[in-house]
C-alpha cells in the first residue's frame, strides 16, 4: 500500500450518486491524478491518501485511492478557501473573507468551540450564525463516517444521519450487521443496506438479509402503492423474487417473524394478510378512535338545527336539497360525520352552514392536508384554516407532533377538508389530538386520487354504512352552467366529456404526435390563452398538469420546454444548477415538502416559520457568491434558500396531477398523449379536470382521452381499516 500526501488542486470528475471522483493533487514530486470514492474535497485542502499507483492506458500514471484523511487547513488563505468552498451552508467567498478577517488564525477554533461569536462578524445575525455553526460542526463530525460510507454509494446527507445515530461506533456496528441501519436510521432502505452487506461479504442466505428483505417487500408496497398490508402468498412471491431465495424458506422465516410479532398475520375470509406492526397498529388505532367519536358530542335539538338551516338559506338566498339538509343535520347530531361529493355539490357551502348552525360561541377549527388547500378553505369560509401539520405543531427536527394525546387541541369542533389526501398515519395523529367530546367533520371527494402515503382512509370509512355519512350527488345551481363541473361528473360516470361548445369553458385540441402536442401546449400558455382570457401574467393564471413524469409531455420535459419559452437564459439573470435542475431568476417554482422550520419574511418586515408542500412562488434573486436563492410565494412571503436546501424546490410550470391535489387554478392545460395504462386512469383525469376554476384545455389524442375515461381499473389498495371498523363496531353492539 502506497501513501500520497499533497494539496487538492481541482476536481475533474465527480459522480454525486456514489462519490466516485477524479481529482488532481499537488505533491512534492508534482501533480498527480487521483481516482476513487471519496467525500467532496475542495481546492487547497491538505490530504493524506492510501492506495496504489496504477498505469492508465490513456491517461498515464494515476493514484487509485482506498482511504483518505483530510487535514485541517493552517494558513489564513487556506482557511478562507476552505470556508468559502461550499461545504459550509450559507458561506460563500465573501462571507468567508469577513469571518477570517474577524478571527484570523483562530477562525476554526471559534467555529468549533465558540460558534456564538459569529455574531461579531458584520452581516451575520443570530439565526445565520447558528446555521453556519451547525453546518460546520456537522461537516467536521461526519467526515470520517462519510469516508467509510462513500465507498458504498451513500450520500453526504444520509452519512450525516448515520453518524448522528452511531457516532464513533458507526463503522464497527455497520460491519457487524448493516441491516440494522434499516430500523435505526430514517432514510436507509433495504437496497442500501444490502449493497453494503454484500460488499462486506455477508452471504445472500444470511437470516439477517432474508428477514430484512421480507420487511422491505412490505415497506415497498406501502411506499410505492399505498398498501398497508399484503396477501401472504403475494408477499412470499415478492420477497422470493427480491432475495433470489426459495419460497419455502421465505414462508418458514415469515412464520417465525409472525410468531415473534415482528410481523402480524390476520385471516380475513379466505385470505391471510401480513402487516408491519406499525401499519397494523395505525389502522387499529384509527378505527378505535373513530368509533369512540361517534355519538360522544353534545347533541343539538332538531328544531334548533332546522331553524338555523332556514336562517342560513335566507341569508344567502339559496335553497338546500334534502340531501344537503341531511348533511348539516347529521354533522350537528353526531360526534363524527363524513361528507363526500364531487365538484359543484356544495361541500364548501355546507361547511359554512355547519359553522352557522354550531353557533358563534362554538370554538371551531378548520384544517386541510396541504397549504394551498388550507388557503382555499380560509378564503371560502372567511375563517383561518391551517394545514394539519401546523395545527398539530409538527417538529421537523424531532419528527413528531407537539399537539397529541397528552397535549390535545382545545376546540369544540374540527372540520377537515380534502380528506382523500390523508394517509393512515396522519389520520391517527389527528385523531389522537382530539379531546373526548370534540366534534369531527371530515369532508372530501371519494373519487379523487387516494393519498400518496399508505392507507385508503376515506374509502374505508365510507365502506361502513353504519358510520354517520352523507354522499352529495346533486350539482348546485352555480355549477350547472360550468362544463368543467358537468364534465367532471360525466368523466366520473364513465361518459365522454362535452367539449368545444361555443361559449364553453372546456376545450380539446387534437394533436396526434406527442411532440406536436408539447409544442401546442407551450404556444397555448405563452400567447393564445393569455390573449383569449385577456390576462397578462399567464404563468400565474395557467397551470399545466401532466399524468406522467416521463416522456415528451411528462412533467420533467414540459417544465424544461416551458422554462425555455417563458424564462430563457439571459446574461442579466443569475442561475444555479442543482443536479439536472436549472433554477433561474424569474422561474416559477414549487416547494415540494413541508418544512416548518424554514423562515420567511414579508415586505413590511413581518416574519415567521413554515413553508409547505405545494406552495408556489417565483425566484426573485440568486446570490451566486453566497449560494442563496430568494423565492417570493403567492402569499407575499419571501424565503431565502441555501444551495444545500434546493432539493426542496422544483420547477412548477408543469405539475403532476398528484402534486396538484388540494390546489385550484384559474385555467388548467393537460396533455393527452398516452403513457402507462396504470397511470392513465379515470380518477386521475377527474382529479386533473377538477383543479380548474374557469377553463380546461386538453391537448392530444381523443383515443387517449376516451381510454382514460373508460379505465376505471384503479390499482387496488390493500388496507384493513374497513375490517377493523367492522370488527370493532360488531363488538360494541349489544348482544
XYZ file of C-alpha atoms in Angstrom:
735
model
C 0.000 0.000 0.000
C 1.368 3.413 -1.015
C 0.863 6.740 0.767
C 0.318 10.039 -1.039
C 0.491 13.460 0.643
C -0.396 16.725 -1.011
C -2.892 19.525 -1.615
C -6.041 19.220 -3.724
C -5.880 21.219 -6.936
C -9.181 20.663 -8.718
C -11.912 18.115 -9.396
C -12.069 16.842 -12.965
C -15.000 14.459 -12.495
C -17.432 13.562 -9.736
C -20.404 11.193 -9.630
C -22.732 12.529 -6.926
C -24.582 9.224 -6.718
C -21.624 7.224 -5.408
C -18.911 9.811 -4.711
C -16.524 8.438 -7.350
C -14.181 11.305 -8.223
C -11.187 12.118 -10.342
C -9.140 14.887 -8.725
C -5.744 16.499 -9.104
C -3.364 16.597 -6.119
C -0.178 18.699 -5.809
C 2.654 16.735 -4.235
C 6.327 17.417 -3.609
C 7.047 15.476 -6.820
C 4.470 17.325 -8.908
C 0.763 16.906 -9.746
C -0.878 13.511 -9.950
C -4.390 12.352 -10.816
C -6.243 10.529 -8.006
C -9.305 8.320 -8.512
C -11.685 6.665 -6.060
C -14.825 7.031 -3.925
C -14.311 9.981 -1.632
C -16.090 12.808 0.152
C -16.312 16.123 -1.649
C -12.965 17.888 -1.371
C -12.253 21.490 -2.154
C -9.258 23.127 -3.741
C -6.391 23.737 -1.366
C -7.215 21.063 1.208
C -4.283 19.083 2.636
C -4.852 15.346 2.188
C -3.162 12.085 3.123
C -4.220 9.122 0.980
C -3.534 5.424 0.932
C -3.806 3.343 -2.199
C -1.766 2.112 -5.137
C -0.179 3.705 -8.179
C -1.566 2.398 -11.466
C -0.764 2.986 -15.133
C -3.827 4.085 -17.096
C -3.544 3.161 -20.832
C -4.824 6.596 -21.904
C -4.118 8.989 -19.014
C -0.853 7.560 -17.723
C 0.240 7.240 -14.111
C -2.579 7.648 -11.522
C -3.141 7.012 -7.826
C -6.053 4.667 -7.040
C -7.190 5.732 -3.579
C -8.589 3.336 -0.980
C -8.628 5.627 2.097
C -8.425 9.336 2.723
C -7.618 11.692 5.595
C -8.267 15.404 5.213
C -6.043 17.624 7.341
C -7.122 20.884 8.905
C -6.096 23.980 6.878
C -3.396 26.026 8.620
C -2.805 29.316 6.733
C -5.288 32.205 6.587
C -5.612 31.751 2.841
C -6.297 28.036 3.209
C -8.860 28.633 5.965
C -10.647 31.256 3.871
C -10.644 28.987 0.835
C -11.980 26.088 2.882
C -14.837 28.078 4.474
C -15.841 29.603 1.142
C -15.670 26.313 -0.741
C -19.351 25.477 -0.454
C -19.083 22.813 2.221
C -20.478 25.157 4.849
C -24.102 26.131 4.221
C -24.650 29.849 3.800
C -20.959 30.704 3.492
C -19.615 31.843 0.153
C -16.274 33.517 -0.586
C -17.380 36.982 0.559
C -18.719 35.725 3.906
C -15.600 33.570 4.384
C -13.417 36.669 3.971
C -15.389 38.505 6.649
C -15.157 35.562 9.088
C -11.380 35.127 8.625
C -10.827 38.899 8.835
C -12.622 38.881 12.195
C -10.994 35.841 13.854
C -7.741 35.274 11.921
C -5.913 32.010 12.678
C -8.404 31.310 15.500
C -11.276 31.001 12.981
C -11.694 27.219 13.057
C -11.265 27.126 16.843
C -14.000 29.741 17.243
C -16.316 27.821 14.912
C -15.672 24.598 16.849
C -15.864 25.852 20.436
C -17.402 29.363 20.460
C -19.798 29.491 17.491
C -21.902 32.144 19.201
C -19.102 34.627 18.436
C -20.059 34.548 14.751
C -22.428 37.419 15.535
C -19.275 39.579 15.838
C -18.883 39.222 12.049
C -20.544 42.004 10.038
C -23.829 40.968 8.322
C -24.167 37.768 10.389
C -27.125 37.721 12.798
C -28.129 35.135 15.395
C -30.127 32.911 13.047
C -27.476 32.791 10.356
C -24.658 32.310 12.881
C -26.493 29.291 14.261
C -26.984 27.852 10.773
C -23.311 28.320 9.877
C -22.110 26.806 13.152
C -24.407 23.790 12.850
C -23.312 23.177 9.290
C -19.612 23.458 10.182
C -19.795 21.127 13.180
C -21.880 18.570 11.300
C -19.451 18.636 8.404
C -16.455 18.096 10.687
C -18.055 15.337 12.729
C -19.410 13.301 9.879
C -16.397 13.257 7.533
C -14.851 10.127 8.975
C -18.159 8.284 8.808
C -18.701 9.702 5.352
C -15.346 8.493 4.091
C -16.229 4.964 5.199
C -19.761 5.052 3.769
C -18.989 6.777 0.478
C -17.491 3.613 -0.942
C -20.991 2.120 -0.712
C -22.644 4.998 -2.564
C -24.232 6.665 0.469
C -24.903 10.388 0.078
C -23.372 13.038 2.374
C -26.774 13.862 3.880
C -27.514 10.251 4.743
C -23.990 9.763 6.069
C -24.613 12.615 8.480
C -27.813 10.932 9.710
C -25.966 7.648 10.240
C -23.186 9.426 12.111
C -25.743 11.168 14.328
C -27.173 7.774 15.382
C -23.977 5.735 15.779
C -21.292 8.414 16.351
C -17.789 6.950 16.548
C -19.150 3.364 16.568
C -20.605 3.720 13.072
C -18.068 1.637 11.174
C -17.948 -1.175 13.772
C -21.721 -1.534 14.055
C -22.281 -1.406 10.309
C -19.617 -4.025 9.591
C -21.266 -6.284 12.187
C -24.808 -6.069 10.723
C -25.541 -3.495 8.011
C -29.243 -4.399 8.045
C -29.611 -2.708 11.434
C -29.427 0.584 9.505
C -32.954 -0.028 8.162
C -34.540 0.118 11.622
C -32.148 2.601 13.214
C -31.724 5.323 10.561
C -34.582 7.015 8.721
C -33.842 7.134 5.010
C -31.864 3.881 4.818
C -33.756 1.197 2.972
C -33.107 -2.443 2.253
C -31.350 -1.874 -1.063
C -28.761 0.435 0.522
C -28.142 -1.883 3.481
C -27.989 -4.861 1.118
C -25.391 -3.186 -1.084
C -23.182 -2.567 1.960
C -23.727 -6.086 3.308
C -22.855 -7.866 0.075
C -19.757 -5.646 -0.319
C -18.680 -6.658 3.181
C -19.031 -10.346 2.292
C -22.238 -11.147 4.184
C -23.802 -14.183 2.406
C -27.021 -13.919 0.383
C -28.737 -16.571 2.513
C -27.994 -14.786 5.789
C -31.039 -14.791 8.085
C -30.424 -11.071 8.689
C -30.727 -10.460 4.949
C -33.796 -12.601 4.333
C -35.748 -11.138 7.247
C -34.837 -7.587 6.208
C -35.908 -8.399 2.629
C -39.350 -9.622 3.741
C -39.883 -6.393 5.682
C -38.652 -4.410 2.679
C -41.246 -6.018 0.418
C -43.976 -4.770 2.765
C -42.405 -1.317 3.082
C -42.048 -1.049 -0.689
C -45.711 -1.962 -1.110
C -46.627 0.813 1.317
C -44.365 3.482 -0.143
C -44.907 2.661 -3.807
C -48.564 1.631 -3.930
C -50.074 2.765 -0.634
C -50.768 -0.762 0.711
C -50.927 -1.192 4.480
C -50.721 -4.991 4.121
C -50.266 -7.720 1.514
C -51.848 -11.144 0.988
C -49.421 -13.730 2.332
C -48.909 -15.502 -0.998
C -48.264 -12.208 -2.806
C -45.727 -11.179 -0.140
C -43.883 -14.501 -0.419
C -43.788 -14.134 -4.209
C -42.371 -10.589 -3.976
C -39.801 -11.443 -1.295
C -38.590 -14.586 -3.076
C -38.048 -12.631 -6.286
C -36.278 -9.803 -4.497
C -33.961 -12.058 -2.493
C -33.432 -14.820 -5.065
C -34.468 -17.274 -2.368
C -36.758 -20.336 -2.405
C -40.399 -19.701 -1.441
C -40.468 -22.445 1.262
C -37.559 -20.725 3.054
C -39.346 -17.353 2.843
C -42.544 -18.933 4.209
C -40.618 -20.569 7.074
C -38.983 -17.274 8.059
C -42.290 -15.437 7.662
C -43.962 -17.863 10.086
C -41.177 -17.207 12.588
C -41.451 -13.430 12.195
C -45.207 -13.501 12.807
C -44.751 -15.834 15.779
C -42.257 -13.362 17.287
C -44.592 -10.463 16.351
C -42.026 -8.835 14.104
C -44.886 -9.014 11.591
C -48.622 -9.675 12.009
C -50.829 -12.084 10.098
C -54.659 -11.746 10.021
C -57.036 -14.225 8.367
C -59.885 -12.292 6.705
C -62.276 -14.504 4.774
C -60.142 -16.967 2.827
C -57.096 -14.689 2.628
C -54.301 -14.219 5.134
C -52.927 -10.653 5.174
C -49.484 -9.762 6.535
C -48.769 -6.320 8.004
C -45.890 -4.445 9.523
C -46.601 -3.781 13.221
C -46.629 -0.012 12.698
C -49.195 -0.232 9.864
C -51.493 -2.620 11.694
C -51.426 -0.584 14.885
C -52.126 2.647 12.983
C -55.261 1.207 11.329
C -56.498 -0.326 14.612
C -55.926 2.980 16.417
C -57.823 4.934 13.729
C -60.745 2.500 13.833
C -60.991 2.621 17.621
C -60.839 6.408 17.818
C -63.366 6.946 15.022
C -65.864 4.659 16.733
C -65.233 6.367 20.078
C -66.051 9.730 18.493
C -69.443 8.591 17.231
C -72.184 9.869 19.495
C -69.908 11.499 22.061
C -70.583 15.173 21.298
C -73.277 17.274 22.890
C -76.396 16.951 20.741
C -78.323 19.777 19.094
C -82.107 19.753 19.233
C -83.659 19.039 15.795
C -85.767 22.188 15.901
C -82.653 24.309 16.517
C -80.876 22.709 13.562
C -83.890 23.140 11.281
C -84.277 26.812 12.230
C -80.556 27.531 11.786
C -80.530 25.937 8.327
C -83.556 28.029 7.308
C -81.851 31.168 8.590
C -78.680 30.373 6.611
C -80.712 29.758 3.449
C -82.477 33.090 3.846
C -79.236 34.992 4.470
C -77.531 33.529 1.376
C -80.605 33.353 -0.882
C -80.244 29.631 -1.523
C -82.377 26.535 -1.146
C -80.749 23.331 0.032
C -81.737 19.948 -1.308
C -82.967 17.210 1.027
C -79.521 15.539 0.982
C -77.753 18.792 1.787
C -80.036 19.430 4.779
C -79.365 15.872 5.874
C -75.597 16.551 5.753
C -75.889 19.565 8.071
C -78.283 17.736 10.410
C -76.033 14.671 10.596
C -72.982 16.812 11.384
C -74.893 18.571 14.182
C -76.261 15.402 15.755
C -73.145 13.196 15.772
C -69.683 13.393 17.199
C -68.247 12.196 13.906
C -69.516 12.750 10.359
C -68.034 12.322 6.884
C -69.424 14.298 3.933
C -68.375 13.364 0.404
C -69.254 14.755 -3.010
C -67.810 15.896 -6.304
C -67.338 19.444 -7.639
C -70.363 21.733 -7.619
C -72.231 19.692 -4.986
C -71.906 22.453 -2.395
C -69.404 20.997 0.086
C -67.944 24.424 0.921
C -71.417 25.967 1.333
C -72.331 23.144 3.696
C -69.199 23.766 5.781
C -70.267 27.392 6.159
C -73.788 26.302 7.105
C -72.449 23.843 9.705
C -70.373 26.655 11.233
C -73.547 28.785 11.319
C -75.581 26.005 12.974
C -72.988 25.294 15.647
C -73.083 28.963 16.565
C -70.722 31.850 17.139
C -69.846 30.666 20.644
C -68.508 27.323 19.412
C -64.727 27.066 19.121
C -64.438 25.697 15.570
C -61.116 24.921 13.874
C -60.624 24.345 10.140
C -57.828 22.286 8.569
C -56.678 20.656 5.327
C -53.732 18.390 4.387
C -51.851 20.955 2.241
C -51.035 24.645 2.438
C -52.898 25.517 -0.766
C -55.979 23.537 0.296
C -55.941 25.303 3.671
C -55.651 28.671 1.939
C -58.652 27.865 -0.289
C -60.644 26.793 2.763
C -59.779 30.040 4.577
C -60.916 32.151 1.621
C -64.164 30.199 1.170
C -65.137 30.159 4.861
C -63.890 33.561 5.986
C -62.050 31.897 8.858
C -58.443 30.850 9.249
C -57.700 27.299 8.204
C -54.435 25.539 8.929
C -52.541 22.625 7.486
C -52.925 19.548 9.652
C -49.184 19.533 10.308
C -49.236 23.134 11.510
C -52.388 22.525 13.550
C -50.651 19.652 15.312
C -47.359 21.616 15.556
C -45.117 19.233 13.694
C -41.470 19.439 14.671
C -39.313 18.569 11.688
C -36.205 18.198 13.811
C -37.865 15.784 16.231
C -40.141 14.194 13.642
C -43.226 14.278 15.805
C -46.310 16.351 16.647
C -46.328 18.587 19.702
C -50.143 18.546 19.833
C -51.040 14.981 20.762
C -52.792 12.766 23.295
C -51.045 14.463 26.224
C -51.413 17.963 24.750
C -54.705 17.880 22.793
C -56.420 20.501 20.644
C -58.612 22.946 22.510
C -61.698 23.157 20.311
C -65.359 22.137 20.226
C -65.361 21.112 16.585
C -62.747 20.348 13.937
C -63.671 20.420 10.231
C -61.141 18.885 7.825
C -61.357 19.327 4.041
C -59.694 17.311 1.227
C -59.673 14.169 3.373
C -58.917 11.925 0.375
C -55.302 13.131 0.682
C -54.869 11.891 4.264
C -52.932 8.675 4.846
C -53.453 6.414 7.843
C -50.568 7.819 9.915
C -51.639 11.448 9.553
C -55.227 10.424 10.332
C -54.135 8.671 13.513
C -52.097 11.695 14.649
C -55.101 13.934 14.068
C -57.476 11.658 15.980
C -55.035 11.313 18.875
C -55.022 15.101 19.258
C -58.800 15.328 19.810
C -60.217 15.569 23.311
C -63.248 13.419 24.224
C -66.362 15.311 23.178
C -64.716 17.150 20.268
C -66.863 17.005 17.154
C -65.028 15.856 13.983
C -66.364 16.522 10.484
C -64.445 15.121 7.517
C -65.128 16.479 4.030
C -63.716 15.153 0.775
C -64.216 13.754 -2.691
C -64.018 9.967 -2.651
C -63.492 9.846 -6.429
C -60.221 11.761 -6.388
C -56.820 10.118 -6.268
C -56.077 8.439 -2.930
C -53.370 9.628 -0.561
C -49.735 9.418 -1.569
C -48.955 7.740 1.765
C -50.251 4.317 2.871
C -53.896 3.608 3.532
C -57.262 4.192 1.935
C -58.792 6.145 4.774
C -61.722 7.962 3.158
C -62.818 4.979 1.043
C -62.564 2.595 4.016
C -64.655 4.910 6.226
C -67.291 5.279 3.512
C -67.456 1.471 3.152
C -69.020 1.402 6.635
C -72.683 2.331 6.167
C -73.129 2.307 9.940
C -70.865 5.368 10.346
C -72.551 8.791 10.024
C -72.002 9.792 6.402
C -73.688 11.730 3.609
C -72.987 11.452 -0.132
C -73.757 14.552 -2.198
C -74.699 13.889 -5.830
C -76.820 16.851 -6.937
C -74.975 19.699 -8.695
C -75.589 23.105 -7.194
C -77.197 25.731 -9.383
C -73.944 27.727 -9.788
C -72.259 24.646 -11.248
C -74.864 23.881 -13.869
C -73.513 26.441 -16.327
C -69.919 25.227 -15.993
C -68.906 22.483 -18.386
C -65.960 21.819 -16.052
C -68.386 20.685 -13.358
C -70.672 18.880 -15.817
C -67.761 17.082 -17.457
C -66.175 16.142 -14.156
C -69.355 14.256 -13.273
C -69.583 12.761 -16.781
C -65.984 11.502 -16.505
C -66.727 10.074 -13.077
C -69.688 8.172 -14.536
C -67.607 6.816 -17.441
C -69.050 9.190 -20.045
C -67.030 11.200 -22.563
C -66.829 14.924 -21.747
C -68.664 17.508 -23.866
C -66.077 19.771 -25.479
C -65.534 22.711 -27.811
C -69.057 24.091 -27.486
C -69.446 27.812 -28.184
C -69.062 29.845 -25.029
C -67.824 26.781 -23.179
C -65.026 26.528 -20.626
C -63.892 23.038 -21.696
C -61.885 22.502 -24.915
C -59.988 19.761 -26.715
C -57.193 20.432 -29.215
C -56.340 17.487 -31.473
C -52.647 16.632 -31.842
C -51.716 13.103 -32.939
C -47.990 13.462 -32.258
C -46.640 13.917 -28.720
C -44.001 16.414 -29.863
C -46.680 18.465 -31.646
C -48.825 18.332 -28.506
C -45.932 19.647 -26.389
C -45.333 22.489 -28.853
C -49.046 23.304 -28.842
C -49.145 23.419 -25.034
C -46.227 25.875 -24.983
C -47.969 28.045 -27.576
C -51.260 27.950 -25.674
C -49.606 29.047 -22.436
C -47.312 31.640 -23.986
C -49.651 33.519 -26.330
C -53.009 32.028 -27.293
C -54.687 31.534 -23.915
C -53.442 34.837 -22.415
C -54.975 36.616 -25.428
C -58.208 34.595 -25.171
C -58.533 35.143 -21.420
C -57.193 38.705 -21.552
C -54.623 38.146 -18.822
C -51.063 39.437 -18.715
C -49.359 37.209 -16.148
C -50.152 33.872 -17.753
C -47.673 31.948 -15.568
C -49.789 32.771 -12.508
C -53.082 32.142 -14.287
C -52.431 28.972 -16.310
C -51.218 25.658 -14.870
C -50.068 22.712 -16.971
C -50.821 19.325 -15.360
C -49.384 16.091 -16.719
C -50.405 12.500 -15.913
C -46.782 11.319 -16.120
C -43.289 12.487 -15.197
C -41.520 10.940 -18.191
C -41.999 11.396 -21.924
C -42.163 14.408 -24.237
C -45.282 15.684 -22.456
C -44.265 14.482 -18.993
C -43.620 16.836 -16.081
C -39.839 16.911 -16.470
C -39.759 17.636 -20.219
C -42.664 20.106 -20.139
C -41.006 22.072 -17.334
C -37.858 22.434 -19.419
C -39.833 23.453 -22.530
C -41.980 25.973 -20.661
C -38.964 27.354 -18.796
C -37.174 27.875 -22.130
C -40.227 29.698 -23.508
C -41.175 31.838 -20.523
C -37.786 32.388 -18.910
C -34.854 31.656 -21.247
C -31.188 32.087 -20.191
C -30.005 35.677 -20.098
C -26.765 37.440 -19.100
C -28.940 39.620 -16.891
C -30.316 36.657 -14.945
C -28.388 34.596 -12.413
C -28.978 30.866 -12.412
C -27.877 27.806 -10.461
C -27.719 24.144 -11.466
C -28.797 21.598 -8.861
C -28.391 18.102 -10.257
C -30.260 18.107 -13.575
C -32.381 21.049 -12.450
C -31.535 24.579 -13.587
C -33.105 27.328 -11.475
C -33.097 30.867 -12.868
C -34.215 34.257 -11.617
C -37.853 34.615 -12.659
C -38.622 30.874 -12.601
C -41.938 29.546 -11.323
C -41.179 27.020 -8.570
C -42.961 24.793 -6.075
C -41.879 23.857 -2.562
C -42.226 20.062 -2.523
C -42.091 19.064 1.162
C -43.419 20.517 4.410
C -40.685 22.459 6.212
C -41.934 24.001 9.430
C -38.564 25.456 10.419
C -37.885 27.345 7.192
C -38.045 31.074 7.890
C -39.905 33.682 5.815
C -40.278 37.433 5.800
C -42.785 39.850 4.261
C -42.047 43.202 2.627
C -43.161 45.089 5.761
C -40.661 43.209 7.937
C -43.010 40.645 9.490
C -41.564 37.172 9.809
C -42.362 33.616 10.729
C -41.631 29.964 10.013
C -43.115 27.317 7.759
C -43.228 26.667 4.020
C -45.487 23.869 2.819
C -45.659 21.153 0.217
C -47.482 22.619 -2.782
C -46.656 26.301 -2.144
C -45.939 28.017 -5.492
C -43.793 31.112 -5.976
C -41.215 32.813 -8.186
C -37.438 33.135 -7.845
C -36.696 36.844 -7.384
C -32.936 36.762 -6.783
C -29.973 34.358 -6.823
C -26.787 35.272 -4.931
C -24.197 33.041 -6.545
C -21.297 34.071 -4.337
C -23.136 33.419 -1.076
C -25.088 30.474 -2.561
C -28.565 31.818 -1.735
C -31.858 31.700 -3.663
C -34.742 34.103 -2.852
C -38.313 32.943 -3.581
C -41.447 35.112 -3.327
C -44.528 32.968 -2.685
C -48.160 33.675 -3.583
C -48.901 34.955 -0.092
C -46.160 37.626 -0.439
C -43.729 35.790 1.832
C -40.067 35.708 0.827
C -37.966 32.658 1.695
C -34.177 32.521 1.349
C -32.871 29.047 0.439
C -29.284 27.963 0.828
C -27.974 25.908 -2.068
C -27.973 22.831 0.150
C -31.752 23.172 0.591
C -32.626 23.363 -3.116
C -33.781 19.730 -3.019
C -36.981 21.183 -1.543
C -37.676 23.150 -4.759
C -38.809 22.075 -8.212
C -39.926 23.902 -11.344
C -43.688 24.461 -11.366
C -44.561 25.452 -14.935
C -45.906 21.887 -15.152
C -47.042 19.766 -12.198
C -48.041 16.134 -11.871
C -51.735 15.607 -11.221
C -50.783 14.020 -7.897
C -48.877 17.171 -6.873
C -51.849 19.355 -7.798
C -54.205 17.712 -5.292
C -55.692 20.193 -2.869
C -54.982 23.100 -5.249
C -57.134 25.086 -7.671
C -56.026 27.139 -10.647
C -57.943 29.533 -12.913
C -57.005 27.570 -16.054
C -55.639 24.035 -16.500
C -53.962 22.555 -19.598
C -53.429 18.768 -19.744
C -51.658 16.624 -22.370
C -53.480 13.513 -23.628
C -50.703 11.632 -25.425
C -50.515 8.174 -23.900
C -48.350 6.500 -21.307
C -48.507 3.574 -18.889
C -52.108 2.361 -18.605
C -51.777 2.086 -14.822
C -51.273 5.885 -14.680
C -53.881 6.920 -17.251
C -56.937 6.280 -15.108
C -60.373 7.806 -14.823
C -59.818 9.204 -11.349
C -56.526 10.823 -12.401
C -58.307 12.584 -15.284
C -61.136 13.523 -12.939
C -58.694 14.911 -10.365
C -56.862 16.984 -13.005
C -60.046 18.440 -14.505
C -61.433 19.412 -11.100
C -58.345 21.541 -10.358
C -59.632 24.204 -12.808
C -61.991 27.039 -11.864
C -62.523 28.825 -15.205
C -61.025 26.875 -18.104
C -59.831 23.387 -19.101
C -57.920 22.655 -22.308
C -56.936 19.070 -23.182
C -54.303 18.619 -25.899
C -53.537 15.412 -27.775
C -55.375 12.332 -28.957
C -59.047 11.707 -28.385
C -58.491 7.948 -28.143
C -56.200 8.550 -25.136
C -58.881 10.707 -23.518
C -61.547 8.047 -24.068
C -59.206 5.352 -22.798
C -58.731 7.319 -19.554
C -62.493 7.819 -19.207
C -63.063 4.083 -19.592
C -60.069 2.997 -17.497
C -61.673 2.576 -14.110
C -59.264 -0.193 -13.158
C -57.748 1.607 -10.209
C -54.867 -0.172 -8.616
C -56.369 -1.952 -5.633
C -55.057 -0.779 -2.327
C -54.774 -3.447 0.299
C -55.875 -1.924 3.592
C -57.561 -3.256 6.713
C -59.134 -0.138 8.246
C -62.568 -1.193 6.960
C -62.053 -4.653 8.503
C -61.133 -3.233 11.915
C -64.033 -0.771 11.812
C -66.444 -3.600 11.043
C -64.987 -5.927 13.680
C -64.954 -3.304 16.447
C -68.415 -1.978 15.671
C -69.837 -5.530 15.944
C -68.157 -5.955 19.321
C -69.714 -2.693 20.520
C -73.229 -3.782 19.582
C -75.375 -5.135 22.447
C -75.714 -8.899 22.434
